Coordinates of C-alpha atoms in Angstrom, one line a residue:
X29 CA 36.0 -8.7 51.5
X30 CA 33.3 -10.9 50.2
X31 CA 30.4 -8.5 49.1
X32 CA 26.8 -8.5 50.7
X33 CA 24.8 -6.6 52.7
X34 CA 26.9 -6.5 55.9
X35 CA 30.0 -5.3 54.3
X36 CA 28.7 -2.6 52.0
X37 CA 29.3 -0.6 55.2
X38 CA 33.0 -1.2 54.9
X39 CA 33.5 0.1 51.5
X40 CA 35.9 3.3 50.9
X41 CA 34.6 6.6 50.2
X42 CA 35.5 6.4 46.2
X43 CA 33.3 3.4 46.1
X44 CA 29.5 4.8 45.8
X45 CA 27.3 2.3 46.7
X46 CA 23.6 2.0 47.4
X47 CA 22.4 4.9 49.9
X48 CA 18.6 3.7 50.1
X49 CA 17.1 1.2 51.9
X50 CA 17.1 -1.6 50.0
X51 CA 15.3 -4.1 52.4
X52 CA 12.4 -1.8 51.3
X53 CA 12.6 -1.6 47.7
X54 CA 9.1 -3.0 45.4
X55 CA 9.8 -4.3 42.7
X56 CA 8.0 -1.9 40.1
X57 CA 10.5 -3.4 37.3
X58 CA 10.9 -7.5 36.7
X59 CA 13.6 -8.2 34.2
X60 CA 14.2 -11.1 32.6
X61 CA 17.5 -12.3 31.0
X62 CA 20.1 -10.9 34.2
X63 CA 23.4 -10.9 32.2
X64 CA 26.6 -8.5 31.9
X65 CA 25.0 -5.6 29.2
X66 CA 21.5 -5.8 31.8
X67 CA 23.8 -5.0 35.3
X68 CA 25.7 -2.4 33.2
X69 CA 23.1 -0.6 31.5
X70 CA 19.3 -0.3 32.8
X71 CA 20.0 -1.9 36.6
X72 CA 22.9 1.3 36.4
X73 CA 20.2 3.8 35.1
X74 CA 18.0 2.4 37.5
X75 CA 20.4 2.7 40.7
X76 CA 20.9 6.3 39.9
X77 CA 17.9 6.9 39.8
X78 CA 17.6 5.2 43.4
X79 CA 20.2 7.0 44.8
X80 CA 18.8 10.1 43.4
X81 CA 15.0 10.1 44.6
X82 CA 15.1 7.5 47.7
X83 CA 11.8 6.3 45.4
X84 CA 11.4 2.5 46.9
X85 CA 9.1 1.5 44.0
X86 CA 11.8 0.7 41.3
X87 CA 13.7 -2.3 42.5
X88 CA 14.4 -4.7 40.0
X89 CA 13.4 -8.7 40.4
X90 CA 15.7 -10.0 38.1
X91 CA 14.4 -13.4 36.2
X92 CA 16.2 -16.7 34.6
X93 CA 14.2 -18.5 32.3
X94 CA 17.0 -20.9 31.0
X95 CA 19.1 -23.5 32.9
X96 CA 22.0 -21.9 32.2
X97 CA 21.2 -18.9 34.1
X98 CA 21.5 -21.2 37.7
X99 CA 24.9 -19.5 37.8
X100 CA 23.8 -16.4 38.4
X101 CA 21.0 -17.1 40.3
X102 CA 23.4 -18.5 42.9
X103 CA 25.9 -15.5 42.8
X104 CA 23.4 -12.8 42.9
X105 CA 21.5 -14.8 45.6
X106 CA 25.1 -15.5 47.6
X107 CA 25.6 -12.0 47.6
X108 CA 22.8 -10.2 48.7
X109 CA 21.9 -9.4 44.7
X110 CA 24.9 -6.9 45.6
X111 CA 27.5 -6.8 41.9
X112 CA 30.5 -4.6 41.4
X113 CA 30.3 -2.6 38.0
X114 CA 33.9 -1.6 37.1
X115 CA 34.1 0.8 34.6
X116 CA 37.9 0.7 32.4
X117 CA 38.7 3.5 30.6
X118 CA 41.8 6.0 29.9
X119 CA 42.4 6.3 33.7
X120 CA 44.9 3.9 34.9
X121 CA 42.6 2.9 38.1
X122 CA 39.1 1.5 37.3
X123 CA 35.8 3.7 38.5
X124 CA 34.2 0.7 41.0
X125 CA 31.0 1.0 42.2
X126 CA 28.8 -1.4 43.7
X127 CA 24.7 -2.0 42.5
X128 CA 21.9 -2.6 44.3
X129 CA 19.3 -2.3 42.0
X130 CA 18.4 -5.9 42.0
X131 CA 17.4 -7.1 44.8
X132 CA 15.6 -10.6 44.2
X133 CA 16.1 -13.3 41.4
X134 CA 13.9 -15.6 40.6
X135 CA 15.0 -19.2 38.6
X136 CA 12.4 -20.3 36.6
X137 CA 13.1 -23.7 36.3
X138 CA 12.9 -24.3 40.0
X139 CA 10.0 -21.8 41.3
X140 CA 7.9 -21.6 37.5
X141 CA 5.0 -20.8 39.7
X142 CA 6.8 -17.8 41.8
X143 CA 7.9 -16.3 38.6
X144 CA 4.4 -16.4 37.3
X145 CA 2.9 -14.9 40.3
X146 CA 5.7 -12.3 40.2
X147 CA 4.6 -11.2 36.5
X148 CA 1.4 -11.2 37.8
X149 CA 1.9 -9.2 40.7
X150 CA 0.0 -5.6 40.9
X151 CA 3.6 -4.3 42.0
X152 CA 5.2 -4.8 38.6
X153 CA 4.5 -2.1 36.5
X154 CA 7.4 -2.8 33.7
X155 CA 9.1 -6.1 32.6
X156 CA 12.0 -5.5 30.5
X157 CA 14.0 -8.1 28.7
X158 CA 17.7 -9.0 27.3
X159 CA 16.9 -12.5 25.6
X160 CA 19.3 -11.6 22.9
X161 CA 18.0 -10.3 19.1
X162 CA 17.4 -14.4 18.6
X163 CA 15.1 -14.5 21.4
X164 CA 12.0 -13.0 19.9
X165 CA 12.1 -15.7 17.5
X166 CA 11.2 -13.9 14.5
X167 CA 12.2 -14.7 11.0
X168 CA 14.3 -11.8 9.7
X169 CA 12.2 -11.9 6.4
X170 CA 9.2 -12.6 6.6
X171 CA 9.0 -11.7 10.0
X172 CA 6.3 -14.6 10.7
X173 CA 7.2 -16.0 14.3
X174 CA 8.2 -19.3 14.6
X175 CA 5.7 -21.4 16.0
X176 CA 7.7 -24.3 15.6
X177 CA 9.6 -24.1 18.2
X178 CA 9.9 -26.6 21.0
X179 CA 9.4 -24.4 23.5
X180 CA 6.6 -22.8 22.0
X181 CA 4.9 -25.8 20.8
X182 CA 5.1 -26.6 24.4
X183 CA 3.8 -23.7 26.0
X184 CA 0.9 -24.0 24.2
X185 CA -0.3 -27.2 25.0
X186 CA 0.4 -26.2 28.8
X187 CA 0.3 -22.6 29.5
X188 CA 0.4 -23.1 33.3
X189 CA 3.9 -24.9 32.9
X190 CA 5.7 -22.3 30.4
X191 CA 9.3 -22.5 29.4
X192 CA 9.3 -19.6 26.8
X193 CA 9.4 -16.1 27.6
X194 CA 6.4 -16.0 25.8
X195 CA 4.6 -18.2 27.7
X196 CA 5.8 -16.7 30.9
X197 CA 4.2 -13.4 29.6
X198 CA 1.0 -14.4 27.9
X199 CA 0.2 -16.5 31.2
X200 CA 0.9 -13.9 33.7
X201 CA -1.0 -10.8 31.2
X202 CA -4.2 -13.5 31.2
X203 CA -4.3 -13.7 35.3
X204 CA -3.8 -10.1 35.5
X205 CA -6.4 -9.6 33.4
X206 CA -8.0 -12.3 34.6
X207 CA -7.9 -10.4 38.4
X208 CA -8.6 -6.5 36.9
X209 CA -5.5 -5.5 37.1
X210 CA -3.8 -3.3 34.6
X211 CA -1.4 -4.9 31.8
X212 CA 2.5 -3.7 32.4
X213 CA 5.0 -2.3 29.8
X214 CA 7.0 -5.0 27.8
X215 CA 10.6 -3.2 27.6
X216 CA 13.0 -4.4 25.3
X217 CA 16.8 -3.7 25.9
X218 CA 17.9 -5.7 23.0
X219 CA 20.1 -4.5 20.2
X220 CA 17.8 -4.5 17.2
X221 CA 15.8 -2.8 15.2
X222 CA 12.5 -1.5 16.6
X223 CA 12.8 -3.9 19.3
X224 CA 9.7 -2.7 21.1
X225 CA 7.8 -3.4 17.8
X226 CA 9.3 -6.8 17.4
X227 CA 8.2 -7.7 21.4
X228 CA 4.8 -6.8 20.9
X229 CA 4.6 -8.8 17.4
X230 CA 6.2 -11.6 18.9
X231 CA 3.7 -11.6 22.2
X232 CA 0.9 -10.9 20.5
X233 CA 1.7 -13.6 18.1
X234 CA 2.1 -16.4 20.6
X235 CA -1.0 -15.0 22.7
X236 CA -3.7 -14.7 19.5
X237 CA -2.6 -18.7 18.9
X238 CA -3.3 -19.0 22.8
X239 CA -6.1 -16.9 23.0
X240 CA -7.2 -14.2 20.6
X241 CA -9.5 -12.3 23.1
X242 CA -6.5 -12.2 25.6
X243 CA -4.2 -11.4 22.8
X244 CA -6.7 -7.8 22.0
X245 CA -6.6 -7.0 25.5
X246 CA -2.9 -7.1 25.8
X247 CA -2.8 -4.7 22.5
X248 CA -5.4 -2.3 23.7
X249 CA -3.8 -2.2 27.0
X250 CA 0.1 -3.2 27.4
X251 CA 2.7 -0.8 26.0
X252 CA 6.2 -1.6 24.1
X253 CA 8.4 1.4 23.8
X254 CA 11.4 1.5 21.1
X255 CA 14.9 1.8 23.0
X256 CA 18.3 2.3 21.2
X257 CA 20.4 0.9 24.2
X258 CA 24.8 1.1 24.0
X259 CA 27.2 0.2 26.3
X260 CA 30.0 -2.2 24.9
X261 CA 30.3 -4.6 28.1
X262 CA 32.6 -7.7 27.4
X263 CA 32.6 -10.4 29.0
X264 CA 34.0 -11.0 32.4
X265 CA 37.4 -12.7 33.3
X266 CA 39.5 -14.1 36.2
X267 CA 41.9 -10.9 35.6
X268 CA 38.8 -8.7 36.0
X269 CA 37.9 -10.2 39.0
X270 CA 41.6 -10.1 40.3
X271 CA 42.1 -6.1 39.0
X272 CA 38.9 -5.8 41.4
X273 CA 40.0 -7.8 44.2
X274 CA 43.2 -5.6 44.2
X275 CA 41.9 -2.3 43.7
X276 CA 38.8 -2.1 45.7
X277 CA 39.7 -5.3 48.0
X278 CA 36.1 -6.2 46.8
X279 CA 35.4 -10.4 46.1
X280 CA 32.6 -10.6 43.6
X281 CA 31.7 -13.8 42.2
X282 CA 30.7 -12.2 38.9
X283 CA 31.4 -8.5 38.7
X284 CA 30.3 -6.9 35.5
X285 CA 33.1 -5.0 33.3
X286 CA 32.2 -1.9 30.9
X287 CA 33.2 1.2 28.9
X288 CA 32.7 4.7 30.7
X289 CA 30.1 5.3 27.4
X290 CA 26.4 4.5 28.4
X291 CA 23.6 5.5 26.0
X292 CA 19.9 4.8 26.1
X293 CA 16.9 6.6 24.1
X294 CA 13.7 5.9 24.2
X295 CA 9.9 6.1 23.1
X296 CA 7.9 7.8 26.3
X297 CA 5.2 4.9 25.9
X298 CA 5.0 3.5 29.2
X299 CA 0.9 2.4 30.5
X300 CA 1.2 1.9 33.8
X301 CA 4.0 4.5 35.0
X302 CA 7.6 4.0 34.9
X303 CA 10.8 6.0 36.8
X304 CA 12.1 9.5 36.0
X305 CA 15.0 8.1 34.3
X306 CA 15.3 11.3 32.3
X307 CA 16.6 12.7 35.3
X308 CA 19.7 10.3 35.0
X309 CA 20.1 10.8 32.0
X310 CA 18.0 8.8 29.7
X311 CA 16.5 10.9 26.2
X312 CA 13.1 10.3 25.7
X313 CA 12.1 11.0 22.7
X314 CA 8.7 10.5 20.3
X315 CA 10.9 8.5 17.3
X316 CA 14.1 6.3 18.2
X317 CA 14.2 4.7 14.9
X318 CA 17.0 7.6 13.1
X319 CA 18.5 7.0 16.6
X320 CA 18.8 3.1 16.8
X321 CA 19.8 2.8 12.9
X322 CA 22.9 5.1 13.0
X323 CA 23.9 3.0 16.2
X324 CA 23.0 -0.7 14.5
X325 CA 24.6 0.3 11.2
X326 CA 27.4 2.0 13.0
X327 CA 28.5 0.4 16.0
X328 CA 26.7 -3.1 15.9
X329 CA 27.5 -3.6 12.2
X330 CA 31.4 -2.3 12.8
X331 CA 31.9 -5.0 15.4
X332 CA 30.7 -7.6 13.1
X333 CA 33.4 -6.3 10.2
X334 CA 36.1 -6.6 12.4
X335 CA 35.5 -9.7 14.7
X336 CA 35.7 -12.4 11.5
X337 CA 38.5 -10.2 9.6
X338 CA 40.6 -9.4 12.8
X339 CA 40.1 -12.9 14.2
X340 CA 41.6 -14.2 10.9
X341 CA 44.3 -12.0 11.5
X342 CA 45.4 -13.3 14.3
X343 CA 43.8 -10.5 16.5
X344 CA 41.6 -11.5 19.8
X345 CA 40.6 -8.5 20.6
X346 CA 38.7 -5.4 19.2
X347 CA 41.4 -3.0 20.5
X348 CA 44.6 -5.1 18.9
X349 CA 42.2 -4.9 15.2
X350 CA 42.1 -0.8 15.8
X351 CA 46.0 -0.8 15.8
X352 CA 45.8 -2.1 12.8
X353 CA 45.7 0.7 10.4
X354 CA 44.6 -1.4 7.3
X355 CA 41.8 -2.7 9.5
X356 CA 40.8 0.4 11.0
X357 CA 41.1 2.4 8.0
X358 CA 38.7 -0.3 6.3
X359 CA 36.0 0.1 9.2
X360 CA 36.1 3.7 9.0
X361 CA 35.5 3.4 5.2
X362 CA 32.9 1.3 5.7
X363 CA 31.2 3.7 8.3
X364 CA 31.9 6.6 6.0
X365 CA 31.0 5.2 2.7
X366 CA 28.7 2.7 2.9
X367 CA 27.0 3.6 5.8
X368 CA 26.8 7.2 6.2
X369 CA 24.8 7.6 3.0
X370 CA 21.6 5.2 4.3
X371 CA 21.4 7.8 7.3
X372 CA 20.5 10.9 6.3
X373 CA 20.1 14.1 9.3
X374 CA 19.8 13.2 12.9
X375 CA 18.5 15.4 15.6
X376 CA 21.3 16.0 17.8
X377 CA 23.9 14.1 16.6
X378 CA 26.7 15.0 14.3
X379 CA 27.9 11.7 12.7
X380 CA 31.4 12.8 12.0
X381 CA 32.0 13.1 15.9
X382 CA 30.2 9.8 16.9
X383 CA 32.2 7.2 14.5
X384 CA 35.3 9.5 15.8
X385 CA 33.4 8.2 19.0
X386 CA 33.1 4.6 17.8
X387 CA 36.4 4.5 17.0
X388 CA 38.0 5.7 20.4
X389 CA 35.7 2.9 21.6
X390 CA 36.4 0.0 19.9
X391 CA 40.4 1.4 20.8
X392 CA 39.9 1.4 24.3
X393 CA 42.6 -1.2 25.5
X394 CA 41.3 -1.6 29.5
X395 CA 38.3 -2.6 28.0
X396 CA 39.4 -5.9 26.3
X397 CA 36.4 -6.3 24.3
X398 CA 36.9 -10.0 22.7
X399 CA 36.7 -10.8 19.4
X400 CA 35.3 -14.1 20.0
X401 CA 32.5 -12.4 21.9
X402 CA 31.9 -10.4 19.0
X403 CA 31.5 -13.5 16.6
X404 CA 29.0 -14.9 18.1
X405 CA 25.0 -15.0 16.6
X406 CA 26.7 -14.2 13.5
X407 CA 23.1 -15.2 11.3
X408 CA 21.1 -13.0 14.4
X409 CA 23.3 -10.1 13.9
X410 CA 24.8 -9.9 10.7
X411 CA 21.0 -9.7 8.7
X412 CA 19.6 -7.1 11.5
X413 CA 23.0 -4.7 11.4
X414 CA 24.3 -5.3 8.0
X415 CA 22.4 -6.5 5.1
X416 CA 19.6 -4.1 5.1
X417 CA 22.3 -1.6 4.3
X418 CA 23.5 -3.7 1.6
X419 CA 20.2 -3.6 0.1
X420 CA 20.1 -0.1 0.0
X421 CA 23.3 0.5 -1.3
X422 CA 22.7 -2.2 -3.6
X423 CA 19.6 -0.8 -5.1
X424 CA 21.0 2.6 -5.0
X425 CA 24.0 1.2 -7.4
X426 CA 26.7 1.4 -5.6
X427 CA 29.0 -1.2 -5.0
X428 CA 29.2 -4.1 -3.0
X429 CA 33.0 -5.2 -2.3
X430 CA 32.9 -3.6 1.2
X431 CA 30.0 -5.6 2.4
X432 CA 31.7 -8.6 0.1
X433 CA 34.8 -8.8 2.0
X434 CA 33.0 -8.5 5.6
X435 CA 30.9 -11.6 4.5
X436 CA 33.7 -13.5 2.8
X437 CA 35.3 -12.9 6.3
X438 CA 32.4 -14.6 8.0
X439 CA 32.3 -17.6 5.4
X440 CA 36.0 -18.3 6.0
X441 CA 35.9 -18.3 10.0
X442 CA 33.2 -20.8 9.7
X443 CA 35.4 -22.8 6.8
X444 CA 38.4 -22.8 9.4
X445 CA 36.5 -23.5 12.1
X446 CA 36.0 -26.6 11.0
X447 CA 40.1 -27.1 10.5
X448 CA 41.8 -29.7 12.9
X449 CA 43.3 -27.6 15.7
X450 CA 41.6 -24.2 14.6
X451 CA 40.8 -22.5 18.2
X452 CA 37.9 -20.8 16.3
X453 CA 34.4 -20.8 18.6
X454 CA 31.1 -20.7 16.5
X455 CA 28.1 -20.0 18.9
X456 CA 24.9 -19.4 16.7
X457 CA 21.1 -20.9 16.7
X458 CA 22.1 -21.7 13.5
X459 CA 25.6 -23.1 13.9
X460 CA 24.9 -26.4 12.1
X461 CA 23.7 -25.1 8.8
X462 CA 26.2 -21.9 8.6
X463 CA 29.0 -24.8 9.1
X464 CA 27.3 -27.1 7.1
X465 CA 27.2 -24.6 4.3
X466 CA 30.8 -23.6 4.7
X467 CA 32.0 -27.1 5.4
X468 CA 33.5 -27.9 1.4
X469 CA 35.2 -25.0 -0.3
X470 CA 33.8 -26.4 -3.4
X471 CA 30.8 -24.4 -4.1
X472 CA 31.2 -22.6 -0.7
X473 CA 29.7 -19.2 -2.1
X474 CA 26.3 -20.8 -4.1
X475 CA 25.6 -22.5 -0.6
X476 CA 26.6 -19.8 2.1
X477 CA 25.5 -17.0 -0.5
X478 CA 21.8 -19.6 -0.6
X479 CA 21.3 -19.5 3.1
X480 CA 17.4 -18.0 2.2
X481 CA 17.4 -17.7 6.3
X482 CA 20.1 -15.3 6.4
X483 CA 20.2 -13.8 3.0
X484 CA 16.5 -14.2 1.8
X485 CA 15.8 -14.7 -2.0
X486 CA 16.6 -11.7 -4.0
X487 CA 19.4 -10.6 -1.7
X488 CA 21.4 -14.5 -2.4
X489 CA 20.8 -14.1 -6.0
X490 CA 22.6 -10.3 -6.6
X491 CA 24.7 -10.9 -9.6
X492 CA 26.9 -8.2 -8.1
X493 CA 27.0 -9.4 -4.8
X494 CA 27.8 -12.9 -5.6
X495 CA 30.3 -11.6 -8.1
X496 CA 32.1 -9.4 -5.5
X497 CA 31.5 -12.5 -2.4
X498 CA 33.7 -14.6 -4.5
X499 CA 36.3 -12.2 -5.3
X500 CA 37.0 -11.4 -2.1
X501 CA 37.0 -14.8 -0.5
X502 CA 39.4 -16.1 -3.6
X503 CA 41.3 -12.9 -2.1
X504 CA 41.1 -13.7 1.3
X505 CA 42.4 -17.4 0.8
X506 CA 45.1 -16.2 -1.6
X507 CA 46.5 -13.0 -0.4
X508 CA 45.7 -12.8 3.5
X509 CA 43.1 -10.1 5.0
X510 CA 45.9 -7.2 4.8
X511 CA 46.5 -7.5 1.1
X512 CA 43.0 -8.5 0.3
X513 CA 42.2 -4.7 2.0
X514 CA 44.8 -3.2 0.4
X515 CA 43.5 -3.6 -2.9
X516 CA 39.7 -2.4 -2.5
X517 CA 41.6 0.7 -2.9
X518 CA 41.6 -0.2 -6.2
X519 CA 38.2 -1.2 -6.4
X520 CA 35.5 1.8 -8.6

């Protein structure tokens, strides 16, 4: 059964579905970047909340900004904007239910004018984004936005022609204000830290080059709530499509695969209204900050220490590395001892019970969570999730041979990569330098270790982290991952 709007009808009773009329919905929300963590997070939160209240205002007008999200344009569009979310976890039978939150997509490249006038429109009241933590285009140090970026450099010779998100936004903020309407929320779902902070820097960055007067505006009057968002949602296979097919006799182009865990807090700092998503379960609260560290330095950081050590192991997935007890016994070490301590007291949360909860995650064999998924952005997510620890522990005097070892792991991947035959992916912005870097073994560790756009100045030249990097990839090379962990035991 191919899914749209006329078979919805059709679907069993175990399958919920939309129960609102969804030819009616406004589209109160635009979001742009439509990918697997969007459909299985805030378009879920969002469809609860449909179901819940019959509110029409709240449909989502999903937006592609990049050529290579014409694929989903033409599922989503081929299917009535209709997905499948299945959820696999300890049952043996997946929970399948179908979305409707979306129910129009825009494609930038083809209609740049339509997506424009959508931002612009007096109906959207929130635009929220998944553009990945690379996307605000932010240096991790200095935090100075990059103007030199083709796209921006672009967009700001022709600000009625944008290819940047950016440029999308600053254009559509300057009609609105332009017509006396009110500015909309700027909503970041992305996984790093202070992310609404980081949108409204980035914005206001590119506007105040644009236009400084429009660029005050937007800060007196837009809004850019923190969000700690969590939902580990892998990427989506031909089996996944077939386990679908066969248990809910549903065909879905692109059905979207998650964990039964969903997660999202946030900052109440919305200007021009926004959903009761509390009543779905969504934690407002007046400071995410304690709340999105423990997750970044807990979860994100985790799955960064085992992608590159379990992929060199042989491993694929993130399930296959928790089977491993010398692997999983070195992440829960890490979460316990290096971690922990840069945390302090959370409202509400006992951290002993959620890295039990991380670990029963990452575990979760239905879910198939790939390594090679993990090890992607490795310069985006290893300077947001795990060197700012390091510095702290660094400064506080403890050692380093921990966050050695998970760094080592990331300079050898890249080193192998490079080997004839290695079946080793490396997807980064900044895939030509990290391989550059880690190209020669020769003076591997000065170079990678030198990467001021990854590790900054002062962090690079840490006598004891240097020390410790090349220890452990000397161990690495020499003894294997397994014996190279067994031996930290043995490290003060």
């Amino acid at each position: 059964m191919k899914l749209n709007n006329a078979t919805i009808a059709q679907l069993g009773e175990h399958i919920a579905h939309p129960t609102y009329p969804r030819q009616a919905l406004g589209h109160g929300i635009v979001h742009i970047g439509v990918g697997g963590f969007h459909r299985a997070h805030e378009a879920v939160y969002t469809e609860r909340f449909l179901r819940l209240t019959q509110d029409q205002n709240w449909g989502i007008c999903g937006i592609g900004l990049r050529e290579s999200d014409r694929a989903m344009a033409q599922v989503l569009r081929e299917q009535d904007y209709l997905y499948s979310l299945m959820e696999l976890g300890q049952s043996e039978h997946p929970r399948v239910e179908v979305i409707g939150a979306i129910s129009d997509y825009l494609f930038a490249p083809d209609s740049p004018a339509a997506v424009l006038e959508k931002l612009a429109s007096p109906q959207t009241r929130i635009v929220s984004l998944t553009i990945t933590e690379g996307g605000y285009l932010l240096d991790d140090h200095s935090g100075e936005f990059n103007f030199d970026h083709a796209d921006i450099v672009h967009d700001l010779a022709n600000p009625q022609s944008p290819r940047s998100v950016f440029g999308y936004l600053t254009t559509a903020l300057a009609t609105r204000r332009e017509r006396g309407l009110p500015a909309f929320t700027l909503m970041s779902c992305d996984n790093l830290p202070h992310n609404g902070d980081k949108a409204r820097h980035a914005l206001l960055s590119f506007a105040a080059r644009h236009d400084q007067v429009l660029a005050d505006w937007i800060a007196d009057n837009a809004s850019f709530p923190n969000s700690m968002v969590d939902r580990i949602t892998p990427i989506t296979t031909s089996a996944h499509k077939d386990l679908l097919r066969n248990f809910a006799a549903i065909d879905d182009a692109w059905p979207v695969v998650c964990e039964p865990f969903l997660q999202w807090v946030m900052e109440d700092d919305f200007c021009n209204g926004r959903p009761a998503w509390e009543n779905v379960g969504v934690q407002f609260t007046a400071d995410v900050a304690p709340y999105e560290q423990m997750k970044m330095r807990l979860l994100n950081a985790s799955h960064s220490a085992m992608s590159y050590l379990g992929y060199l192991m042989g491993y694929r997935y993130s399930h296959e590395v928790m089977q491993d007890t010398r692997l999983s016994g070195f992440i829960r070490s890490f979460m316990d001892l290096d971690v922990t301590p840069t945390l302090g007291t959370i409202e509400g949360i006992s951290l002993d019970q959620y890295k039990d909860t991380l670990i029963e995650r990452f575990a979760n064999p239905r879910i198939g969570d790939q390594l090679a998924r993990l090890c992607m952005d490795g310069s985006s997510k290893i300077p947001k999730f795990i060197l700012g620890t390091l510095e702290e522990r660094l400064e506080a005097g403890a050692p380093a041979h921990r966050f050695a070892l998970i760094l080592a792991g990331w300079a050898l991947y890249l080193h192998q990569a490079q080997a004839p035959g290695a079946d080793y992916k490396v997807e980064d912005p900044l895939a030509d330098m990290l391989l550059s870097a880690c190209q020669e073994r020769d003076g591997l560790s000065t170079r990678f270790l030198g990467l001021e756009d990854i590790f900054g100045t002062q962090l690079g030249a840490s006598a004891a982290l240097v020390s410790a990097f090349e220890t452990a990839l000397k161990q690495l090379e020499k003894q294997g991952v397994a014996a190279t962990i067994d031996g930290l035991d043995q490290v003060a």
